XYZ file of N, CA and C in Angstrom:
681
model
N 34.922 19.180 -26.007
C 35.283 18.105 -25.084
C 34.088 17.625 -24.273
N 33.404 18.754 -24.076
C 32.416 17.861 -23.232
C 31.002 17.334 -23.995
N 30.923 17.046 -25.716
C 30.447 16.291 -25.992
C 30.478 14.407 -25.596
N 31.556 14.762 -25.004
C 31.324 12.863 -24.230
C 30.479 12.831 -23.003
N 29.950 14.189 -22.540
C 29.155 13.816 -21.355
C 27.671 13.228 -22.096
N 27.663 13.269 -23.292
C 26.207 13.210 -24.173
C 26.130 12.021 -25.160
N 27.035 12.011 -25.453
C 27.498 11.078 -26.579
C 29.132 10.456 -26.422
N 28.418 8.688 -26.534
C 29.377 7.542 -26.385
C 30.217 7.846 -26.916
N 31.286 7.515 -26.739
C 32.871 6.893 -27.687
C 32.999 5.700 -27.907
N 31.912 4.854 -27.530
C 32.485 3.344 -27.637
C 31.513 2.903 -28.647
N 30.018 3.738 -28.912
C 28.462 3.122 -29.503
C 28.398 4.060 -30.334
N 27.405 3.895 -31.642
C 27.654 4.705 -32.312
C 25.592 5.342 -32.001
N 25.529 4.908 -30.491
C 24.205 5.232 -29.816
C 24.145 6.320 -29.350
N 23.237 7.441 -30.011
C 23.621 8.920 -29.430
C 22.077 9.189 -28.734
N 22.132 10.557 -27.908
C 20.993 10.842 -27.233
C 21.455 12.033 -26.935
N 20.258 12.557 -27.641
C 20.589 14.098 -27.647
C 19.863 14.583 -26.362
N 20.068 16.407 -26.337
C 19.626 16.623 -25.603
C 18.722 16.958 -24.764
N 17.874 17.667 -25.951
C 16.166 17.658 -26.375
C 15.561 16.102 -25.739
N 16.125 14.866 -26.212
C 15.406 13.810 -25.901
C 16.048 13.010 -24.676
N 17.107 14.134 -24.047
C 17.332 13.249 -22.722
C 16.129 14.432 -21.626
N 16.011 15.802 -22.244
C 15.216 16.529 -20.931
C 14.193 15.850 -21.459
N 13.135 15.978 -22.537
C 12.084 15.572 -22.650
C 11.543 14.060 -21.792
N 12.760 12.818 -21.731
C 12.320 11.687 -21.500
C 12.327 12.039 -20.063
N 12.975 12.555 -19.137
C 13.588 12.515 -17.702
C 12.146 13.522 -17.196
N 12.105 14.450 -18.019
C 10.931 16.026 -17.275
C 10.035 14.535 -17.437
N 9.801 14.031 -18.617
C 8.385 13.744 -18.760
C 7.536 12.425 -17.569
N 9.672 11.594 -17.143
C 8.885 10.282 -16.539
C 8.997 11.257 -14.939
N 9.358 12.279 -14.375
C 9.361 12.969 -13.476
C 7.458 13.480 -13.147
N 7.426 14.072 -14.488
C 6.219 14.479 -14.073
C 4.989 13.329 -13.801
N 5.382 12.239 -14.847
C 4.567 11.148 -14.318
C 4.570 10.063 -13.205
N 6.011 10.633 -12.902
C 5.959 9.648 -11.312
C 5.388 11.002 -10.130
N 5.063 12.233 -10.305
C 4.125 13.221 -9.374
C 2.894 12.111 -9.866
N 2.369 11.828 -10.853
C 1.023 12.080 -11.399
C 1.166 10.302 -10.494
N 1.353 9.739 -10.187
C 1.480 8.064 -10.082
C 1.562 8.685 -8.524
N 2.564 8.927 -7.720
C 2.473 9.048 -6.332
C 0.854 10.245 -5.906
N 0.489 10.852 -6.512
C -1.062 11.192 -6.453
C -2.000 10.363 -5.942
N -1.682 9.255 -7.200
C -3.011 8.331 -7.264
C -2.468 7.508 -6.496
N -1.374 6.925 -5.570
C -0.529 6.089 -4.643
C -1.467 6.708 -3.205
N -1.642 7.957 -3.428
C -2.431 8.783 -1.654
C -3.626 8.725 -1.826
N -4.471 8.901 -2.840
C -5.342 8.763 -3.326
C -6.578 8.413 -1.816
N -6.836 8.702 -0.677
C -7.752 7.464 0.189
C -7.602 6.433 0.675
N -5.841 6.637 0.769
C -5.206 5.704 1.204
C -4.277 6.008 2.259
N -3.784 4.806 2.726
C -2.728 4.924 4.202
C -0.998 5.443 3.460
N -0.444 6.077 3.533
C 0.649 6.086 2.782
C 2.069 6.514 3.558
N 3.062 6.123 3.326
C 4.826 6.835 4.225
C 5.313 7.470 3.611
N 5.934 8.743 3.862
C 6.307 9.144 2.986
C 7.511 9.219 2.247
N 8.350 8.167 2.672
C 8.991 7.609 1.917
C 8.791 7.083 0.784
N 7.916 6.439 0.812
C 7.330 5.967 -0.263
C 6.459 6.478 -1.071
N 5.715 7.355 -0.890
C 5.642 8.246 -1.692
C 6.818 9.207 -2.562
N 7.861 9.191 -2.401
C 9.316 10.238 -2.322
C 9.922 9.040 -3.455
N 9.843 7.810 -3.163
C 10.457 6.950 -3.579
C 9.460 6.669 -5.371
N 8.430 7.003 -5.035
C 7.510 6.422 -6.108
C 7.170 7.476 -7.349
N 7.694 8.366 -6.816
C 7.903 10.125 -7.752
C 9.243 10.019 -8.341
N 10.109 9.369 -7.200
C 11.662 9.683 -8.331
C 11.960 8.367 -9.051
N 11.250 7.311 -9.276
C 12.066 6.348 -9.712
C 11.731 6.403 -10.934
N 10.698 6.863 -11.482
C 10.236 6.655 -12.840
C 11.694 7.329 -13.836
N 12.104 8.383 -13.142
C 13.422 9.524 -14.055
C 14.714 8.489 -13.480
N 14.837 8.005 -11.971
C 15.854 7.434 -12.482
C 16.070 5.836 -13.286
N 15.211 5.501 -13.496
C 14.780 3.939 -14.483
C 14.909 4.919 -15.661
N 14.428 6.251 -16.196
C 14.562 6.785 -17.737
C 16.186 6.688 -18.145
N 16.434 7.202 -16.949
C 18.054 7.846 -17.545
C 19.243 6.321 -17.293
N 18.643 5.586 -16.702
C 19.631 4.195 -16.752
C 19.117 3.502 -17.916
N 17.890 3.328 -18.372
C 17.587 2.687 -19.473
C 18.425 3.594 -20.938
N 18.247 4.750 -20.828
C 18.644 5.478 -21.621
C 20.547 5.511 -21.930
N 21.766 5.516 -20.489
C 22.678 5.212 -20.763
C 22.997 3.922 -21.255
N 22.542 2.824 -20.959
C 22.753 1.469 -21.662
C 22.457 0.980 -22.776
N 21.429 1.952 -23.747
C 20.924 1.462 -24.463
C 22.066 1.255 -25.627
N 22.219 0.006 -26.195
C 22.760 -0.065 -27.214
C 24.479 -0.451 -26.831
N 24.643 -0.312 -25.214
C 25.881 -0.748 -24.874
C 25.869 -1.747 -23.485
N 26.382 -2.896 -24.317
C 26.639 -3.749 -23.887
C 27.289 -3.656 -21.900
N 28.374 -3.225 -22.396
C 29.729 -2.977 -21.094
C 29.302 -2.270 -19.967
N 28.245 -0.959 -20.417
C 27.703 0.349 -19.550
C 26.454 -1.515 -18.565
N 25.670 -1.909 -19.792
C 24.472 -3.246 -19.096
C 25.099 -3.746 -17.998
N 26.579 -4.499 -18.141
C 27.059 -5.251 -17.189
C 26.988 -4.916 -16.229
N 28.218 -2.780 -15.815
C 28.408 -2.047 -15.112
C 27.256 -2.168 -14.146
N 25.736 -1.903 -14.831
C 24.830 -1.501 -13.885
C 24.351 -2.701 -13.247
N 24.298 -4.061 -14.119
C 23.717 -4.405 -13.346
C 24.681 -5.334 -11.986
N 26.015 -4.597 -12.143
C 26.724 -4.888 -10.834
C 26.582 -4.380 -10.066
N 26.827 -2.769 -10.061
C 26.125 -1.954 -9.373
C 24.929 -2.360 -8.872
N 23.871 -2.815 -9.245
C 22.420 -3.480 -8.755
C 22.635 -4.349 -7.172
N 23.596 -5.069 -7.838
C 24.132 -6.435 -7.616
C 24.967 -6.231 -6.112
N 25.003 -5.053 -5.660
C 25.705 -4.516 -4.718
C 24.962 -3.723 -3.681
N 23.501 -3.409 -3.982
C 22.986 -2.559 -3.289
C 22.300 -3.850 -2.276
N 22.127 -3.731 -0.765
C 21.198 -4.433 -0.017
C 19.676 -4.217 0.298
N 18.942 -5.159 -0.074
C 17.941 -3.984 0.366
C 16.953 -4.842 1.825
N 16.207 -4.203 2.566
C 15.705 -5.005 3.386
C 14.240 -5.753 3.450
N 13.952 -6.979 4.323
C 12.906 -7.226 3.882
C 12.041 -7.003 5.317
N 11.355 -5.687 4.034
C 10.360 -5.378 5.130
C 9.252 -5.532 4.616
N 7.971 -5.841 5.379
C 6.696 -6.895 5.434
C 5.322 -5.781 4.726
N 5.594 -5.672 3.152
C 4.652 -4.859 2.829
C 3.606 -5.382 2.128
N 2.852 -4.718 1.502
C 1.038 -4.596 0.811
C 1.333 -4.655 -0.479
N 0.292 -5.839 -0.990
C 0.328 -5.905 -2.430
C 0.223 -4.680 -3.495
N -0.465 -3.893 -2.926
C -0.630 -2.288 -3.952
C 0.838 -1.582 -3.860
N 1.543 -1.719 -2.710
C 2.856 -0.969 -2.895
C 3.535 -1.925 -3.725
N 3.418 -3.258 -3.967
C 4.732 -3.680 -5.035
C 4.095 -3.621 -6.375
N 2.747 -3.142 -6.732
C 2.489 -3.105 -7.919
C 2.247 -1.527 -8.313
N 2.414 -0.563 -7.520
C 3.127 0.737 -7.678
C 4.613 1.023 -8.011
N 4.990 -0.131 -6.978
C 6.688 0.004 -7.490
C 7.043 -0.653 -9.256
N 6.227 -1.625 -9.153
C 6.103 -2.056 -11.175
C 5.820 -0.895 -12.020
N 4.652 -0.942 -11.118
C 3.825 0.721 -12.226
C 5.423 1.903 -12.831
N 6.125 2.109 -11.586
C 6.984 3.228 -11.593
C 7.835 3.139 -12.437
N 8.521 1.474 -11.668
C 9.689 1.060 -13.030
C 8.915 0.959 -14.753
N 7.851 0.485 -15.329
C 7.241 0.227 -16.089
C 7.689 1.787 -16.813
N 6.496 2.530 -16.137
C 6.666 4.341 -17.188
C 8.119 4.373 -17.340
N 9.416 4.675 -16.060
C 10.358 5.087 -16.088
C 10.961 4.333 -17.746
N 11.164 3.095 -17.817
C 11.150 1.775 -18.754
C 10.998 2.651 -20.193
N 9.756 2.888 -20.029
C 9.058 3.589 -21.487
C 9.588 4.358 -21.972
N 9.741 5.691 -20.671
C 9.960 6.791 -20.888
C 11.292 6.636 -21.424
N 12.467 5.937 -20.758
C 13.713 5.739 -20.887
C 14.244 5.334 -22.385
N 13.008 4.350 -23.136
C 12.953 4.236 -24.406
C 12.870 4.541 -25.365
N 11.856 6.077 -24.960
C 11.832 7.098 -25.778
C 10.214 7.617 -26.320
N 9.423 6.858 -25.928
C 7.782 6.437 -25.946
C 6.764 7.225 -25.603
N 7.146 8.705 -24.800
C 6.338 9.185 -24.196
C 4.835 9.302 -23.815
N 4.824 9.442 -25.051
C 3.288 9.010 -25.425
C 2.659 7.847 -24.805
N 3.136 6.918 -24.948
C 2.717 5.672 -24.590
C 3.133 5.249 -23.391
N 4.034 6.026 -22.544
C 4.029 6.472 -20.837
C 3.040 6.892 -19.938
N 2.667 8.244 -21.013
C 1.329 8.715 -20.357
C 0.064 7.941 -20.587
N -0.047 7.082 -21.567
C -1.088 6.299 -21.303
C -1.491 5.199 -20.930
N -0.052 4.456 -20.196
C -0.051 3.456 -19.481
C -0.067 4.593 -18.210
N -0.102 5.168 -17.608
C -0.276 5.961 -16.554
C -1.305 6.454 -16.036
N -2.024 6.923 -17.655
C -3.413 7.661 -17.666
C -4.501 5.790 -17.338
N -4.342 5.296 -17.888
C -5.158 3.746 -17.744
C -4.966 3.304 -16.713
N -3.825 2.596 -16.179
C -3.879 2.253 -15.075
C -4.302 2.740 -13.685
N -3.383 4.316 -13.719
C -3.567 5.440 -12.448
C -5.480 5.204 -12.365
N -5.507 5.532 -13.610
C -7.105 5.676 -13.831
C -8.522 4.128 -13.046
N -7.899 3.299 -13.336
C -8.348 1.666 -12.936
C -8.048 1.735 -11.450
N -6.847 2.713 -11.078
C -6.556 2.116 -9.629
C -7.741 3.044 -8.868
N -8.127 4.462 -9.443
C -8.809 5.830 -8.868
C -10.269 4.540 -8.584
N -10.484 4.953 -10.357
C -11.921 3.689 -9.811
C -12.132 3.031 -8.813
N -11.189 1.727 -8.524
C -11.584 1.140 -7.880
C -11.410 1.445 -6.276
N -10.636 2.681 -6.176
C -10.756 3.373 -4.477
C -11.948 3.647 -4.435
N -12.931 4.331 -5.189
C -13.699 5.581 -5.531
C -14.949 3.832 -5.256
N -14.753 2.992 -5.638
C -16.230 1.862 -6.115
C -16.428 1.251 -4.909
N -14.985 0.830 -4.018
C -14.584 -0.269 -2.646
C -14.499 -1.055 -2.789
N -13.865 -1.297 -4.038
C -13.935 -2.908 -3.912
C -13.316 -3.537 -3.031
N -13.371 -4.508 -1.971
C -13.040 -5.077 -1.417
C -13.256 -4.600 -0.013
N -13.857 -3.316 -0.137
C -13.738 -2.681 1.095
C -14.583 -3.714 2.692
N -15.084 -4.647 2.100
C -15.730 -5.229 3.089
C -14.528 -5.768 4.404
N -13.096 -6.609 3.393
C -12.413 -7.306 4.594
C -11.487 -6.383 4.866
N -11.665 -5.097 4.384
C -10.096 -4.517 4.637
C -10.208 -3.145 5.584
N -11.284 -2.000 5.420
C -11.369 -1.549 5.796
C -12.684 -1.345 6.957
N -13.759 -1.684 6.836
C -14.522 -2.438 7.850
C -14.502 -3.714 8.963
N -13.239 -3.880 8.470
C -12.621 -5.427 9.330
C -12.114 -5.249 10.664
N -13.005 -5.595 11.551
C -12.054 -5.109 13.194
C -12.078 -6.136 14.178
N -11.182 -5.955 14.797
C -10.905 -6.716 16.402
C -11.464 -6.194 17.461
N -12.492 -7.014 18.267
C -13.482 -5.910 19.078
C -12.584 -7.364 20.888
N -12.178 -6.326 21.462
C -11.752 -7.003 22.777
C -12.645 -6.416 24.201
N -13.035 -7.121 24.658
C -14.075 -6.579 25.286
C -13.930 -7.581 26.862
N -13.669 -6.818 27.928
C -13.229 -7.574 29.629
C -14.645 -7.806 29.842
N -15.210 -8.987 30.732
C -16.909 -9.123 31.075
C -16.380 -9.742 32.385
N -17.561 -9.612 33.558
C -16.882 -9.963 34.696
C -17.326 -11.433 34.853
N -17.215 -11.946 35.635
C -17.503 -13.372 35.896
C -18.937 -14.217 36.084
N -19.829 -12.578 36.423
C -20.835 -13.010 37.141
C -21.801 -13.545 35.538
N -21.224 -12.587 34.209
C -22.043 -13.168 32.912
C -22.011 -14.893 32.692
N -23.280 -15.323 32.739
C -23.391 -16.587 32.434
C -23.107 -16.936 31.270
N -23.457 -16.240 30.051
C -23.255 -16.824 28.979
C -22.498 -15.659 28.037
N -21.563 -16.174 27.218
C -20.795 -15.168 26.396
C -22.063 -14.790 25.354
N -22.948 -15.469 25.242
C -23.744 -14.820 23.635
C -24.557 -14.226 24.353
N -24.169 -13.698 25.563
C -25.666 -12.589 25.578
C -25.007 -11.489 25.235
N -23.873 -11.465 24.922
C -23.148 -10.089 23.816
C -23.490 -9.681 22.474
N -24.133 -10.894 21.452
C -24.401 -11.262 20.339
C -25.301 -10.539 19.978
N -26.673 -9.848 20.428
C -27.682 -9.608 19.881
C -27.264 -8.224 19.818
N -25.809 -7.187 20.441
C -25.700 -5.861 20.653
C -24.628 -6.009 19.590
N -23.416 -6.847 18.757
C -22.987 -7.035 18.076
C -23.237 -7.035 16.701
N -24.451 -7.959 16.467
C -25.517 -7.965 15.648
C -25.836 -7.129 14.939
N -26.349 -5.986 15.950
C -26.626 -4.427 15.011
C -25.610 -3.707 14.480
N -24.657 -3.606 14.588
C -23.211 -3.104 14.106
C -22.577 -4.289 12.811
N -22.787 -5.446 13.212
C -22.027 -6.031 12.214
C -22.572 -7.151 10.943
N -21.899 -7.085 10.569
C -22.261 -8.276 9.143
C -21.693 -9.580 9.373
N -20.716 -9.931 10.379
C -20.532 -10.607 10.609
C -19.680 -10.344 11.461
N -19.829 -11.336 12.648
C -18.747 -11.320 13.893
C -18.601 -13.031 14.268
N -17.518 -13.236 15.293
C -16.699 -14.586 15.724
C -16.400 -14.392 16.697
N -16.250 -15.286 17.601
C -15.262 -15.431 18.686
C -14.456 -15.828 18.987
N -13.097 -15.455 18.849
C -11.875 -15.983 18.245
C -11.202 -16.515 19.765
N -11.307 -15.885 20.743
C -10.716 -16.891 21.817
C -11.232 -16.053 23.398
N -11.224 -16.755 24.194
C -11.666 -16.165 25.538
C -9.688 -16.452 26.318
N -10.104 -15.634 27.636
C -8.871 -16.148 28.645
C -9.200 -15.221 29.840
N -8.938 -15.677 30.806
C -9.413 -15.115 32.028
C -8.389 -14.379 32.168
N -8.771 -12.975 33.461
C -7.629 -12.080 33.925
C -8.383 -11.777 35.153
N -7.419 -11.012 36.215
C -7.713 -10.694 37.744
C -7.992 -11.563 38.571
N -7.213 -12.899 38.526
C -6.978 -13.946 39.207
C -8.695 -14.848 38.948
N -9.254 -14.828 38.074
C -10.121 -15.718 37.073
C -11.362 -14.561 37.252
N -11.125 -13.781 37.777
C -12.714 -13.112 38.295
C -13.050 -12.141 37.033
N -12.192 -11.981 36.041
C -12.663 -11.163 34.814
C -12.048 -12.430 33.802
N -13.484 -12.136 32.614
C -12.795 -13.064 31.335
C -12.766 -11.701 30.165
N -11.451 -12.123 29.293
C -11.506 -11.095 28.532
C -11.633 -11.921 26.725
N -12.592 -11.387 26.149
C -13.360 -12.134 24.734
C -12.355 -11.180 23.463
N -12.480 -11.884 22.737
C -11.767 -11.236 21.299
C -12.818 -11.989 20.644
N -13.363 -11.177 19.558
C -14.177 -11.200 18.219
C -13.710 -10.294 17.160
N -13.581 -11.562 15.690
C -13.467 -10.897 14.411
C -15.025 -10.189 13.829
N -14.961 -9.726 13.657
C -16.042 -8.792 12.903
C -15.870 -8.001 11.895
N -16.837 -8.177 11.030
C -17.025 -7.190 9.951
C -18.510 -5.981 10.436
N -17.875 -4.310 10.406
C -18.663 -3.757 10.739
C -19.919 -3.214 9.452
N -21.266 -3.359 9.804
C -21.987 -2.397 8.655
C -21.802 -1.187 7.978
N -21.047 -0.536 8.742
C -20.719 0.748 8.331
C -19.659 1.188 8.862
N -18.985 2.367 8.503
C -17.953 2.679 9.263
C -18.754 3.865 10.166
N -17.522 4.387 11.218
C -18.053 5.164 12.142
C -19.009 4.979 13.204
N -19.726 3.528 13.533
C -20.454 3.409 14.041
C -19.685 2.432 15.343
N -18.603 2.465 15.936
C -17.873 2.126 16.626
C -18.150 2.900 18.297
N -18.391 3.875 18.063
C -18.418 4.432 19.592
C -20.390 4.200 19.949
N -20.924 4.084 18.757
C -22.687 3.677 19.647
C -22.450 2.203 20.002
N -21.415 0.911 19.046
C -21.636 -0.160 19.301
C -21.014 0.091 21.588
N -20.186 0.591 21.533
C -18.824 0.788 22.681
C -19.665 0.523 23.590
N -20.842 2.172 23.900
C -22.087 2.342 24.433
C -22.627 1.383 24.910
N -23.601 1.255 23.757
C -24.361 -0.157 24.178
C -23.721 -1.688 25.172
N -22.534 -1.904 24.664
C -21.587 -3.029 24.891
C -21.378 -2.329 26.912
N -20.470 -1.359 27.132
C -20.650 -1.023 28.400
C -21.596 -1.195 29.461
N -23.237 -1.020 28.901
C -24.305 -1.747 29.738
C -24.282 -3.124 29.951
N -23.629 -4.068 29.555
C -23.428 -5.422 29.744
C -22.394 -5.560 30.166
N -21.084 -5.020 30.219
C -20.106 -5.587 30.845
C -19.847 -5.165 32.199
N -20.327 -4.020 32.289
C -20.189 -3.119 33.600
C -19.085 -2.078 33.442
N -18.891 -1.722 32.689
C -18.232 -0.333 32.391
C -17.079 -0.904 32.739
N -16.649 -2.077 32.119
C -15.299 -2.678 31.938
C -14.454 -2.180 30.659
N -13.237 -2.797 30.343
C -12.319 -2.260 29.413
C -13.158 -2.899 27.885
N -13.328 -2.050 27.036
C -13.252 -2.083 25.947
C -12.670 -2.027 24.734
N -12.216 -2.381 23.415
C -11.030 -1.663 22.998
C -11.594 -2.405 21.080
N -11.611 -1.345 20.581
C -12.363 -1.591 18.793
C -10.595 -1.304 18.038
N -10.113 -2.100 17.480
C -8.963 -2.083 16.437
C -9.031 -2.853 15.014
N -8.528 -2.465 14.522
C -8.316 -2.870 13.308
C -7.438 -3.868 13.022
N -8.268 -5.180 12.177
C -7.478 -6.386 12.294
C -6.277 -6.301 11.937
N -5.573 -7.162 12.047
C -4.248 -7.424 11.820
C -4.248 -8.019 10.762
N -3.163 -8.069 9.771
C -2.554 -9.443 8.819
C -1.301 -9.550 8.917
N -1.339 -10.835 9.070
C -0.228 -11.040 9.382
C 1.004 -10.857 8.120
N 2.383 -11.527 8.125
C 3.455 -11.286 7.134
C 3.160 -12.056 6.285
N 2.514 -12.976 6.465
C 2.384 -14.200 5.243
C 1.323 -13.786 4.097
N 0.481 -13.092 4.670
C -1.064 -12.607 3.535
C -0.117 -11.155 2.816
N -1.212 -11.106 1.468
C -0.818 -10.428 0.655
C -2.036 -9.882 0.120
């Protein structure tokens, strides 16, 4: 009797059992090997990490009950069709991890293994590289918001520029506005820094010019619209 937990009554689509552990262990172990390279030198939640390990087995085993039946396709994708999900304001690498995941799970679910692990082994591999090379590392992780209070008595905002200079590859002045009833102005500049870590000698230096006013080095923002 409990060959129907394994095999349809309605398809003459069977899946044994050998090739339901093999597909499920195998997209399991490759969604560990994928949430790895997801932390990899990177900022990560761990939700999402949690989320990016189990989906590959459960995309195996839904690809795997439908295959070949029509009625089970509909079922799920009502079920789909029912779940809410929210929109929250994320990073292009997390929705092409979440592809990556469904993709193996996909494979694995098909029966492919082989060719799971080496869309896993290639890609995982392309993504390591390019942590490991920086690409891009100029606007993303060297990219900061430098806010800096100067008192009133400074005549000119660019006599900040030449102590900026040595720290950065490029800096801006994105807006001034006065505070303490006009007698302090407080400056915001985009900047790209030369290096990392070199944030508390720029601080230093910057304090001899303002008068040991408020300082404050953060990391830019992007907003919801960039990707």
């Amino acid at each position: 009797m409990f060959d129907s937990l394994f095999f349809s009554s309605t398809t003459t689509t069977t899946v044994s059992y050998t090739a339901f552990l093999i597909s499920v262990v195998s997209a399991m172990v490759l969604g560990l090997a994928l949430s790895w390279t997801y932390c990899f030198r990177s900022r990560f939640t761990r939700s999402f990490v949690i989320t990016t390990a189990t989906l590959p087995a459960i995309v195996a085993v839904v690809i795997m009950m439908v295959n070949g039946n029509v009625g089970a396709g509909v079922a799920v994708a009502g079920g789909f069709s029912l779940v809410r999900f929210r929109s929250v304001p994320g990073k292009a690498r997390d929705i092409a991890f979440i592809f990556l995941s469904m993709c193996v799970g996909l494979v694995c679910g098909m029966g492919y293994v082989a060719l799971a692990v080496l869309v896993t082994v290639l890609i995982g591999g392309m993504n390591l590289v390019l942590q490991v090379t920086g690409l891009g590392l100029a606007r993303s992780d060297t990219a900061r918001t430098l806010r800096i209070t100067v008192p009133e008595e400074l005549e000119r905002f660019d006599l900040l520029d030449d102590c900026i200079e040595r720290y950065t590859t490029r800096h801006e002045l994105a807006s001034v506005k006065t505070a303490g009833m006009g007698s302090l102005y407080k400056l915001t500049y985009d900047m790209d820094l030369k290096s990392l870590g070199c944030e508390r000698k720029m601080i230093d230096e910057l304090r001899c010019r303002n008068g040991n006013l408020e300082i404050a080095i953060t990391h830019q923002e992007v907003s919801n619209d960039e990707i």
